[in-house]
Coordinates of C-alpha atoms and ligand atoms in Angstrom, one line a residue:
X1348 CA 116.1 -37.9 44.7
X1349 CA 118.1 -36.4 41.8
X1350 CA 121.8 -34.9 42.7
X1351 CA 120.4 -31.3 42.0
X1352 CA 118.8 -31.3 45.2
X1353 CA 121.7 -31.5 47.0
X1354 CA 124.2 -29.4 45.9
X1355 CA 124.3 -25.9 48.0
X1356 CA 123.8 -23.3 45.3
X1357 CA 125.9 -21.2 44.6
X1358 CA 124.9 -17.8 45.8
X1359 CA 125.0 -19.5 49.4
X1360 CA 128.7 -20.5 48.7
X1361 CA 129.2 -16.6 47.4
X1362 CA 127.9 -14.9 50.3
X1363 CA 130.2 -17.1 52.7
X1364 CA 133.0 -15.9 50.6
X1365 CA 131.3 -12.7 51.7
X1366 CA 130.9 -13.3 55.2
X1367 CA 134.9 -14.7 55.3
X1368 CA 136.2 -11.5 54.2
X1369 CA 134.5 -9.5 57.1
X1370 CA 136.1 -11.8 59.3
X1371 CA 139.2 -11.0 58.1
X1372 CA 138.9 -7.4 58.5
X1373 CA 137.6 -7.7 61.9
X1374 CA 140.4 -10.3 62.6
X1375 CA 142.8 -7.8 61.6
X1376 CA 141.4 -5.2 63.9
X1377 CA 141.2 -7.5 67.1
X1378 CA 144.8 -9.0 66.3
X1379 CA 148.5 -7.0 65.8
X1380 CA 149.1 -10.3 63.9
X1381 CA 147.3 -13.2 62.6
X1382 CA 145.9 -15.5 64.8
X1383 CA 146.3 -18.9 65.2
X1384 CA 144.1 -21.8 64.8
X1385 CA 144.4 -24.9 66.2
X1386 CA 141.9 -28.0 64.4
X1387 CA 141.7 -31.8 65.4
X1388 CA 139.5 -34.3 63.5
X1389 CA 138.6 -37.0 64.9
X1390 CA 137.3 -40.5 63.5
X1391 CA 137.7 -41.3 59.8
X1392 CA 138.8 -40.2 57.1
X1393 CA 136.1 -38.7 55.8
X1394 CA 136.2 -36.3 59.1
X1395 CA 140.1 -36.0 58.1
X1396 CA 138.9 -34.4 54.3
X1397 CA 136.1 -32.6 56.0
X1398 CA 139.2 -30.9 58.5
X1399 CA 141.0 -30.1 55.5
X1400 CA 138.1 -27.6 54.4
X1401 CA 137.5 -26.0 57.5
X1402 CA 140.8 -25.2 57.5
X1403 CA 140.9 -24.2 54.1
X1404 CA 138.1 -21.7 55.4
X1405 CA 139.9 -20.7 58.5
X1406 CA 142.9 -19.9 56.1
X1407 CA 140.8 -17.4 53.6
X1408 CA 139.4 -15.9 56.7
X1409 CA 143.0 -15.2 58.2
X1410 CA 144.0 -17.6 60.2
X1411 CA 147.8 -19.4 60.5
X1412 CA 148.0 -22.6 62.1
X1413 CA 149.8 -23.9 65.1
X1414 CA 149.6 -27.9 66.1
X1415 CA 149.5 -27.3 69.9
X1416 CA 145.5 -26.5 71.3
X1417 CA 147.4 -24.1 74.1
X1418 CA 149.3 -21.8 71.6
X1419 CA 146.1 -21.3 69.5
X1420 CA 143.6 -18.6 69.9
X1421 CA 140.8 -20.8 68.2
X1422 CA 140.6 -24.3 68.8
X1423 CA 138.0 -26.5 66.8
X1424 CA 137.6 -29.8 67.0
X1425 CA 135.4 -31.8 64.5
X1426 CA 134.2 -35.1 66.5
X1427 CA 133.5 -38.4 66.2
X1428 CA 130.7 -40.2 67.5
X1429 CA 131.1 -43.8 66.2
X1430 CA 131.9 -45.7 69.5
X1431 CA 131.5 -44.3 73.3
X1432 CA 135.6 -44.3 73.7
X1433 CA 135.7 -41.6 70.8
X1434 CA 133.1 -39.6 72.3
X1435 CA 134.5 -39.6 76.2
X1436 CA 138.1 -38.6 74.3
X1437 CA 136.8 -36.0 72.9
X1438 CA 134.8 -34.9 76.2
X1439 CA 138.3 -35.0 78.0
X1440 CA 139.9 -32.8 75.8
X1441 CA 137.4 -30.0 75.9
X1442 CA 137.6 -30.0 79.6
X1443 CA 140.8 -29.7 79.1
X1444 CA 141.0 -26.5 77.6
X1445 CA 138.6 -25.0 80.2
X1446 CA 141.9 -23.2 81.7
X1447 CA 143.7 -22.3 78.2
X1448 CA 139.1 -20.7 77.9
X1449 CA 139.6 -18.6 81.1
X1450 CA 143.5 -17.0 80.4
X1451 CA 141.8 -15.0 77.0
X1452 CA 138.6 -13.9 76.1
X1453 CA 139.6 -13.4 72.2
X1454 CA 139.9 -17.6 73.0
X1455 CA 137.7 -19.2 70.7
X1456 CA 136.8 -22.9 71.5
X1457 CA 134.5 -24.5 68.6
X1458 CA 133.0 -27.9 68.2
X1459 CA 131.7 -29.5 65.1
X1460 CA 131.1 -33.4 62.9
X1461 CA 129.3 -36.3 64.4
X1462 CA 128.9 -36.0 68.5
X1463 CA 127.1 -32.8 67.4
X1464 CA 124.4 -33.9 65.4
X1465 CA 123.1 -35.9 68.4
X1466 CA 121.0 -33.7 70.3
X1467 CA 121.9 -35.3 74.2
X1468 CA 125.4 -34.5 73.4
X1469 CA 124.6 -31.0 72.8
X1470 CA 122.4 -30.4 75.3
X1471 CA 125.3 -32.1 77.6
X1472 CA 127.9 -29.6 76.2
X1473 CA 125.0 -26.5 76.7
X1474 CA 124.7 -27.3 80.3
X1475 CA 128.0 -29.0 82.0
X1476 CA 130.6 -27.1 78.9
X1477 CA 129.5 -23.5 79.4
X1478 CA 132.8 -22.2 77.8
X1479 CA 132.1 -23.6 74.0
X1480 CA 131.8 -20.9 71.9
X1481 CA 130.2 -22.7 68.6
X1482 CA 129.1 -25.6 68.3
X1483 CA 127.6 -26.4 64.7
X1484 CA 126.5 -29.6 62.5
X1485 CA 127.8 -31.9 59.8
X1486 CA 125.6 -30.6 57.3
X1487 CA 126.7 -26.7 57.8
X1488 CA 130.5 -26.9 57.5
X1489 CA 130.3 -24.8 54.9
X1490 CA 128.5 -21.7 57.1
X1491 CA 131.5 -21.5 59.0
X1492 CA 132.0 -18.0 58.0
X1493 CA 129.2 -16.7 59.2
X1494 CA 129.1 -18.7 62.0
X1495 CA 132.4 -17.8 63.4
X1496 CA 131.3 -14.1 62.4
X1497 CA 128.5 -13.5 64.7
X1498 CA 130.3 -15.3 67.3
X1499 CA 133.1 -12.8 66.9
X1500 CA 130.8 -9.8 67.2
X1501 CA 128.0 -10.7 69.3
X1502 CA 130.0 -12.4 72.3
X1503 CA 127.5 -15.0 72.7
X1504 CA 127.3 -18.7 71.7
X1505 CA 126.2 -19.8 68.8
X1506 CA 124.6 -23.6 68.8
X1507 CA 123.6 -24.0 65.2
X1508 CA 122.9 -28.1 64.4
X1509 CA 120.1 -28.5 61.6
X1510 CA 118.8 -31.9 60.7
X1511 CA 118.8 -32.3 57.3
X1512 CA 119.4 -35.2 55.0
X1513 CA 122.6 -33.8 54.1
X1514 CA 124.3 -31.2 51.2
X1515 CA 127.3 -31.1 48.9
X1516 CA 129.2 -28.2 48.5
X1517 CA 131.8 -28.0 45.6
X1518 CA 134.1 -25.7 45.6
X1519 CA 135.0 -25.0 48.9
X1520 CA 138.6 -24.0 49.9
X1521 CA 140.9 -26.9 51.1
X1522 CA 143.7 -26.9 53.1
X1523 CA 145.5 -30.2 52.6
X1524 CA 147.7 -31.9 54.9
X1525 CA 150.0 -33.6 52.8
X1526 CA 152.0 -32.8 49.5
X1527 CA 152.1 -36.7 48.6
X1528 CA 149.1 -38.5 49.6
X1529 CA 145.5 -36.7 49.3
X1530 CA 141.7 -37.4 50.3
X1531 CA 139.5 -37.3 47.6
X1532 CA 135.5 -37.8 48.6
X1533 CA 133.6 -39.3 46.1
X1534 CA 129.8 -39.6 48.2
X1535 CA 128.8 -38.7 51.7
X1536 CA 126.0 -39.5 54.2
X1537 CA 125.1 -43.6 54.6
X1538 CA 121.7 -45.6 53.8
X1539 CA 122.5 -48.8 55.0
X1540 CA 121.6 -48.4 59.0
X1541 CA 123.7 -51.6 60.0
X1542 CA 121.9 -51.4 63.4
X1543 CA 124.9 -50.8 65.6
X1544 CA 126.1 -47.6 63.7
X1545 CA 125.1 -43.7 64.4
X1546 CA 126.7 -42.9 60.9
X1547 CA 123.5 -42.6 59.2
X1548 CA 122.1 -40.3 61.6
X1549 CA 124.9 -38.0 61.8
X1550 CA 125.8 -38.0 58.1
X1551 CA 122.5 -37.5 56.5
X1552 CA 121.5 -40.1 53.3
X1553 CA 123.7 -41.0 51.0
X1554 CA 124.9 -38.4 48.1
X1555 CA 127.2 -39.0 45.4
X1556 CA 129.4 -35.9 43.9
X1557 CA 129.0 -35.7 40.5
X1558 CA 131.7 -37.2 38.5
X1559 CA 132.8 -34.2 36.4
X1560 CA 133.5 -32.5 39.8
X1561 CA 135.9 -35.6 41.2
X1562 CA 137.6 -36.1 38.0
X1563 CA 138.7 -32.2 37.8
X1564 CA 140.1 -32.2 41.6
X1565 CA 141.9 -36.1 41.1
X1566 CA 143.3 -34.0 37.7
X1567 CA 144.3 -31.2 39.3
X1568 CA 145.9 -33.2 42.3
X1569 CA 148.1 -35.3 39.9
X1570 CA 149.3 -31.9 38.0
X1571 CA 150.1 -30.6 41.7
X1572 CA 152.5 -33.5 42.1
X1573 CA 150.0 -35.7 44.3
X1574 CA 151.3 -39.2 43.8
X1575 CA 148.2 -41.0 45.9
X1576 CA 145.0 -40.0 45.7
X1577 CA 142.3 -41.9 48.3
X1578 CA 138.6 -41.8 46.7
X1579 CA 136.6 -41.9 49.9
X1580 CA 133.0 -43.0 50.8
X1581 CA 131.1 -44.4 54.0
X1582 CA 130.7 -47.5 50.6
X1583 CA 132.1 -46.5 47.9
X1584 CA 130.7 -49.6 46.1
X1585 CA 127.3 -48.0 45.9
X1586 CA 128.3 -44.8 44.4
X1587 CA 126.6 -43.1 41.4
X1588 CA 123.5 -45.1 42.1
X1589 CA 121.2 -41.9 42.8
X1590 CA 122.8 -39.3 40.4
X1591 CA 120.5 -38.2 37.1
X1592 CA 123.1 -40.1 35.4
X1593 CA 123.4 -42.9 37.3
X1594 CA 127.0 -44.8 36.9
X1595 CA 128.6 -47.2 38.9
X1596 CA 131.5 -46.8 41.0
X1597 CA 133.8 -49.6 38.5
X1598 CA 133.1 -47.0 35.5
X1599 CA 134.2 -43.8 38.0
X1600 CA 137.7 -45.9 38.8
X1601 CA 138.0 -46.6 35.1
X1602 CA 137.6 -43.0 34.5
X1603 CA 140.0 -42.0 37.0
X1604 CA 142.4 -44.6 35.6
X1605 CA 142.5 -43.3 32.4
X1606 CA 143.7 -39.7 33.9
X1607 CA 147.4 -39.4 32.2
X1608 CA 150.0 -39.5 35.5
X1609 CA 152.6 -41.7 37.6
X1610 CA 150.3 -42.0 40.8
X1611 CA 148.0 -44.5 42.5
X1612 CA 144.8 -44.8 43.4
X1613 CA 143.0 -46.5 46.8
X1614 CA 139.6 -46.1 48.0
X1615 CA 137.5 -47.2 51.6
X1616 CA 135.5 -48.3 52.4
X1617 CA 133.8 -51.1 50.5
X1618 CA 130.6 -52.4 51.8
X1619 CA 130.1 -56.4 50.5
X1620 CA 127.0 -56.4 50.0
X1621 CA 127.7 -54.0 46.9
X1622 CA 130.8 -55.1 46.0
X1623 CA 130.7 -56.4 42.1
X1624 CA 132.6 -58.4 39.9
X1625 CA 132.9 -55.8 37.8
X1626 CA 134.7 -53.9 40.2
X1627 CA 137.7 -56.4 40.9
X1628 CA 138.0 -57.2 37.2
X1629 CA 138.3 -53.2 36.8
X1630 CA 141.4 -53.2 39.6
X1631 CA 142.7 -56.4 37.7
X1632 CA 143.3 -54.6 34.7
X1633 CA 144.3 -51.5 36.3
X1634 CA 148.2 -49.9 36.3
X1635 CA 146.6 -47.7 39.1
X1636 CA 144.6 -48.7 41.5
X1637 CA 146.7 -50.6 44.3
X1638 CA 145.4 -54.2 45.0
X1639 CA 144.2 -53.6 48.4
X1640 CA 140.9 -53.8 49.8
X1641 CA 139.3 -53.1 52.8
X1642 CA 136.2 -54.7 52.8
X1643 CA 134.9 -54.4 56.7
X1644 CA 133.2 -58.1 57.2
X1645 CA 132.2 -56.7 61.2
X1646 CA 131.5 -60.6 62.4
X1647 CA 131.6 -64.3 61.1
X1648 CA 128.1 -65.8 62.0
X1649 CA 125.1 -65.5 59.6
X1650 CA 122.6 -64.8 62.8
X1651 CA 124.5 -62.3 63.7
X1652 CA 125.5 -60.3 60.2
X1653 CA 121.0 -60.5 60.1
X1654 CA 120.8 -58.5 63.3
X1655 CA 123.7 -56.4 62.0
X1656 CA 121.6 -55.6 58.8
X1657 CA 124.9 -56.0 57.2
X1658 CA 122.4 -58.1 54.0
X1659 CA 125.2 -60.9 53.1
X1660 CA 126.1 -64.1 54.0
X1661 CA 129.3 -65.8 55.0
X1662 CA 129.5 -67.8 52.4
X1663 CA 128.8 -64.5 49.9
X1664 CA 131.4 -62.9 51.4
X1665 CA 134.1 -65.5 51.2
X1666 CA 132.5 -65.9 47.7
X1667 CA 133.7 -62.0 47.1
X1668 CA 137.1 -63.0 48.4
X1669 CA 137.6 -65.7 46.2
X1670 CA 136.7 -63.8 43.4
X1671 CA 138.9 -61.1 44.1
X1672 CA 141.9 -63.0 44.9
X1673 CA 141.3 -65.1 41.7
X1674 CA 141.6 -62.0 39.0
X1675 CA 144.6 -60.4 41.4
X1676 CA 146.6 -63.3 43.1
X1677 CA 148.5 -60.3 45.3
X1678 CA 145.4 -58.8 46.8
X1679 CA 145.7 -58.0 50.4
X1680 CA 142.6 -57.7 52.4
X1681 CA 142.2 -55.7 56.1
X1682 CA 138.7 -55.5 57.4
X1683 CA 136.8 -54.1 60.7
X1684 CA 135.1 -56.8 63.1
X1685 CA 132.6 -55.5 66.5
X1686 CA 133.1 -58.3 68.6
X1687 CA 130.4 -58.6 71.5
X1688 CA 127.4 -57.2 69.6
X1689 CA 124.0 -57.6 71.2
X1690 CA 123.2 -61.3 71.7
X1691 CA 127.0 -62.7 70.1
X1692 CA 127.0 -66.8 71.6
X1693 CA 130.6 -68.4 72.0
X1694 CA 129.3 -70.0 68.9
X1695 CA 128.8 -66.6 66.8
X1696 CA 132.4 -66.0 68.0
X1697 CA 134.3 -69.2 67.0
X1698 CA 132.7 -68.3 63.9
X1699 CA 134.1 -65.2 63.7
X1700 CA 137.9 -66.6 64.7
X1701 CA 137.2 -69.5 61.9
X1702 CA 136.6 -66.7 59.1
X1703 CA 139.9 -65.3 60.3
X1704 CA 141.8 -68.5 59.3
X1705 CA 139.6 -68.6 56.0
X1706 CA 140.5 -64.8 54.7
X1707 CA 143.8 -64.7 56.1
X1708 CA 143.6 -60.7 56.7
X1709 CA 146.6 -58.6 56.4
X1710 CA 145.7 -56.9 59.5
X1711 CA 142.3 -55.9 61.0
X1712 CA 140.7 -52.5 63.0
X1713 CA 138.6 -54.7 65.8
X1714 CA 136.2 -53.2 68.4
X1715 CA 133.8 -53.9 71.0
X1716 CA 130.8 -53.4 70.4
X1717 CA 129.3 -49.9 72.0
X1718 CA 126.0 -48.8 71.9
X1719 CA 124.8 -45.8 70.0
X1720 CA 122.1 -43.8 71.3
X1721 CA 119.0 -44.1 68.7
X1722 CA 120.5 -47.1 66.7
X1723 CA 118.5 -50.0 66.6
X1724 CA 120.8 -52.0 68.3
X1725 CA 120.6 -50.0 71.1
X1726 CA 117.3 -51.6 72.2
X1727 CA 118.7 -55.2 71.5
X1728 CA 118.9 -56.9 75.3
X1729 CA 122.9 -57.1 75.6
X1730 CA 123.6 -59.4 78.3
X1731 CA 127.3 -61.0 77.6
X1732 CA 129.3 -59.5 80.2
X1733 CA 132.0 -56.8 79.5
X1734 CA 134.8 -59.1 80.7
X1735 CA 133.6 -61.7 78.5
X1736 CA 133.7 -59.3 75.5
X1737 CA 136.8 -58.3 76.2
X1738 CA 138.3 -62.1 76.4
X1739 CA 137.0 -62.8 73.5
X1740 CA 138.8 -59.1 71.6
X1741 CA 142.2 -60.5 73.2
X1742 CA 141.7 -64.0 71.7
X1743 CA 140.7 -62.6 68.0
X1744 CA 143.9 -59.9 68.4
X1745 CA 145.8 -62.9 69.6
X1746 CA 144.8 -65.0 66.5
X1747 CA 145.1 -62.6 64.1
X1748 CA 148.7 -61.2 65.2
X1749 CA 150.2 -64.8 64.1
X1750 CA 148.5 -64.6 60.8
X1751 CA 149.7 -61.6 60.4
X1752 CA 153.0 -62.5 61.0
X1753 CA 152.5 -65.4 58.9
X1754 CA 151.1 -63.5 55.7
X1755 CA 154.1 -61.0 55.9
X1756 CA 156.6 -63.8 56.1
X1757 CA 155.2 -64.6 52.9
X1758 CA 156.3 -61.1 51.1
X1759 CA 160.2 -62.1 51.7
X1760 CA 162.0 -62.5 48.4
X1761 CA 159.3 -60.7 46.7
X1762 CA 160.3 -57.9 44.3
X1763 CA 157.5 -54.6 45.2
X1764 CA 156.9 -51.2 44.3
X1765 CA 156.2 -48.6 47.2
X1766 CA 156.1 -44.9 47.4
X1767 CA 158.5 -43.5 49.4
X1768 CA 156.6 -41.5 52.4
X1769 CA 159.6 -40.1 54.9
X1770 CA 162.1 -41.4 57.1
X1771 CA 161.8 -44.8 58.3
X1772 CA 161.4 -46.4 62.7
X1773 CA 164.0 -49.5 61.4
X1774 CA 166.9 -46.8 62.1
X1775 CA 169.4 -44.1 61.3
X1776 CA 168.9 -43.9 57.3
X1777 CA 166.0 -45.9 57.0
X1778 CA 163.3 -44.8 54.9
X1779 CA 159.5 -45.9 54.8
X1780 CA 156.9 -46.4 51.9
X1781 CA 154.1 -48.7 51.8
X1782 CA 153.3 -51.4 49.0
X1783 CA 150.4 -51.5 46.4
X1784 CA 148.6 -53.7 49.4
X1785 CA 149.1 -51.3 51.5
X1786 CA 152.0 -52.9 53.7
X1787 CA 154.7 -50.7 55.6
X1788 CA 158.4 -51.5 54.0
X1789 CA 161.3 -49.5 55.7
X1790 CA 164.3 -50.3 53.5
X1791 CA 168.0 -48.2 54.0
X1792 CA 168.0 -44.8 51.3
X1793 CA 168.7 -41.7 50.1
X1794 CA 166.3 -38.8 51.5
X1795 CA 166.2 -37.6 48.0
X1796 CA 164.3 -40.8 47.5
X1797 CA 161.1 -39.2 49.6
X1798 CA 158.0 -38.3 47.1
X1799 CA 159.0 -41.1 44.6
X1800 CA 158.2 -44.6 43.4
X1801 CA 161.3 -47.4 44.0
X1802 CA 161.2 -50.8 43.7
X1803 CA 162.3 -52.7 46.5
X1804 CA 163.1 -56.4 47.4
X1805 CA 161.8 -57.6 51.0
X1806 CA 164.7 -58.8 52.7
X1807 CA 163.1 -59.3 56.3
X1808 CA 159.7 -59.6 57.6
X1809 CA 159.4 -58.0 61.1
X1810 CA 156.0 -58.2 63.1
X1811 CA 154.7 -55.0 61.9
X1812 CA 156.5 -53.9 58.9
X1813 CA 158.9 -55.1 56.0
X1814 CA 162.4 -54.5 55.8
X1815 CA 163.6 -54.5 52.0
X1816 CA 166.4 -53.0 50.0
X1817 CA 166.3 -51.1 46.9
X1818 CA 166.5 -52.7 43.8
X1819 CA 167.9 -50.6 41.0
X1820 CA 164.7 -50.0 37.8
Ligands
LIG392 N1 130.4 -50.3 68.2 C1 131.6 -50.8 67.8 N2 132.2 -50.6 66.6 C2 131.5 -49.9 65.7 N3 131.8 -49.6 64.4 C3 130.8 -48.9 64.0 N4 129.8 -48.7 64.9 C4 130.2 -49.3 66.0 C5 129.7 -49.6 67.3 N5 128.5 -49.1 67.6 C6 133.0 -50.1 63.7 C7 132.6 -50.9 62.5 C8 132.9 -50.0 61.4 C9 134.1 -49.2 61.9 C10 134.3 -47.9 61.2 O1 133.7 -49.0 63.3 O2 133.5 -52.0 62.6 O3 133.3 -50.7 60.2
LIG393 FE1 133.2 -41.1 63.2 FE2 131.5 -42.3 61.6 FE3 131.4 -39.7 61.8 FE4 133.5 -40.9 60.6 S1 131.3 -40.8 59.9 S2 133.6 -39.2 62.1 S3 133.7 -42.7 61.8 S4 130.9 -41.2 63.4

């Protein structure tokens, strides 16, 4: 399918503008002053971007913001359906508003992202959640307008979750978070169906923006003062690959690169299977991009990675490590392992733990494995019991907390650069910045020193963060 078909067109993007302005004015005739919003994302980072523009659109309409659900009069939360624990969260927390509901009817409670694209979670929140006011898919963010509108006048709810294989829409307004550090998406949607993950269902097929349209905003961001820009993707490795002028994610970084500017570049997540050569030799040379990768490997057993769908081996994988680590000695590598998936032996584990001691990971996201309503795995027979799975979590957290002290023992006497983010935990005076690889340093400086590159030397290594001190340039 060529990119054209995705993109909303314009005149849909022009009427919403339309339909944001009469929310305004009725805003302005329901409050003395401007209401507040209060919006949570859930999940990744993708969801975190996606928040950003429904924000952006809750701004043009007329909405300030507050960060407290109670002091708002419109809460929306965009979920997260990747494991059970998200989704019961995220269940608590709307019941929790049920009073904050009942004190106002100008309260506005809306629900949108992952959980509700799954149609048993919205008929759940239909029946048992009678006091949601909107609930609308990941594929319609960019109706909010006219979404919220009709729920404003027609004091009814408003379920609106169309499948669809998924849209792009450029141009919407955004409402960042940060001054420093920004989200940048590069593709949306998923092909891959690993067969323990809902994301292809809820995020549609995979669509790649066109490279034109990224290059402008990362442009823009570094004239704006934005010293870190994330490129983000559900696998960024396989962007490009569908557009009418296909090009690979290696040429969009070199692109990027060449962009004039003092500011760095990271990007998640990186799926191995698509990983290339190409691409680490690209870092290598790079000034820009930080050597860090996240490159989820999910489990250590070749049986298992096949049920998975994850379509690599072990051995490729270490293979991609090797690689990397051979054209950029000071890579760091994190990664995300599902421990207890559907049929995982003792012997599938120890594998697991044994590619621990091989890779040597920085630090690692781990989870147990949940099952995902629809997913192939779901219909896997999944007989190791809980208490077993969650032995064997304790053990791999156990492992990996002594190799993580032991890789950042390693970083003492080392000379790094880090960009300063804000005040540091280590103390009264401390500062905080993390290193290309992605590692927290907290070294003693100047406030002044917040928003900037410094170079500083690691003096300490403590078990979750470096200590360092500033090294004059
Ligand atoms: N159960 C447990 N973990 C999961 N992940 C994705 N789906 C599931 C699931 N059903 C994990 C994977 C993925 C990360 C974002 O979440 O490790 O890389
Ligand atoms: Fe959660 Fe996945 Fe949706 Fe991100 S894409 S919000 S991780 S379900």
């Amino acid at each position: 399918m060529s990119e054209t078909n995705w993109q909303v067109p314009q005149q849909q993007l022009l009427q919403q503008k339309d339909y944001a302005e009469q929310v305004r004015a009725l805003l302005e005739e329901l409050y003395p002053v401007p209401p507040l919003a209060y919006v949570h994302s859930y999940g990744c980072q993708g969801n975190v971007s996606d928040g950003e523009k429904l924000k952006g659109m809750l701004a043009d309409m007329g909405y300030g913001f507050c960060d407290q659900a109670e002091q708002a009069d419109l809460v929306l939360f965009n979920t997260c359906a990747i494991r059970e624990n998200a989704e019961d969260r995220i269940f608590g927390n709307v019941g929790a508003l049920k009073r904050w509901k009942a004190q106002s009817p100008k309260h506005k409670l809306l629900l949108c992202g992952c959980m509700m694209q799954q149609p048993h979670i919205v008929e759940k929140l239909k029946q048992s959640y009678p006091y949601v006011d909107l609930i609308f898919g990941t594929h319609v963010i960019h109706q909010l307008p006219e979404l919220l509108l009709s729920v404003l006048q027609q004091h009814k709810r408003v379920f609106y979750t169309p499948e669809s294989d998924g849209v792009i829409a450029e141009g919407l307004p955004i409402r960042r978070d940060g001054t420093l550090k920004a989200w940048v998406p590069i593709m949306y949607g998923c092909n891959n169906f690993c067969t323990y993950c809902i994301v292809p269902y809820v995020k549609g097929r995979e669509r790649s923006r066109q490279p034109e349209a990224i290059l402008a905003e990362v442009r823009q961001l570094v004239e704006q003062g934005y010293k870190e820009i994330t490129l983000l993707g559900q696998n960024v490795n396989s962007y490009g690959k569908t557009l009418e002028h296909p090009i690979s994610f290696a040429q969009l970084l070199t692109q990027i690169d060449a962009i004039p500017g003092d500011f760095r570049i990271r990007f998640m997540t990186s799926h191995p299977k698509d990983a290339t050569k190409e691409l680490f030799d690209v870092m290598a040379k790079s000034q820009k991009i930080c050597h860090h990768l996240h490159l989820p490997v999910q489990c250590g057993s070749d049986r298992i990675l096949q049920a998975m769908n994850r379509r690599y081996t072990v051995k490729q994988y270490l293979g991609l490590i090797d690689y990397a680590r051979s054209v950029m000695p000071d890579i760091s590598f994190t990664t995300d392992i599902i421990v207890g998936f559907p049929g995982e032996t003792l012997e599938d584990f120890q594998g697991t733990m044994e590619l621990l001691k091989k890779v040597r990971y920085d630090s690692l996201f781990s989870f147990i494995y949940s099952k995902r309503v629809g997913t192939k795995a779901a219909s896997m027979l999944d007989d190791t019991p809980h208490s077993v799975k969650s032995d064997r979590l304790q053990q791999l957290l156990a492992l990996q907390r002594t190799i993580g002290e032991e890789v950042l023992s390693e970083y003492v006497g080392k000379t790094l650069r880090i960009l300063v983010d804000g005040a540091g935990k280590s103390g009264e005076g401390y500062l905080t910045g993390r290193t290309d690889q992605f590692l927290i340093v907290d070294f003693p400086g100047d406030s002044a020193l917040i928003g900037q590159f410094v170079t500083v030397k690691i003096t300490k290594a403590l078990n979750w963060a470096l200590l360092g001190e500033l090294v004059s340039e």
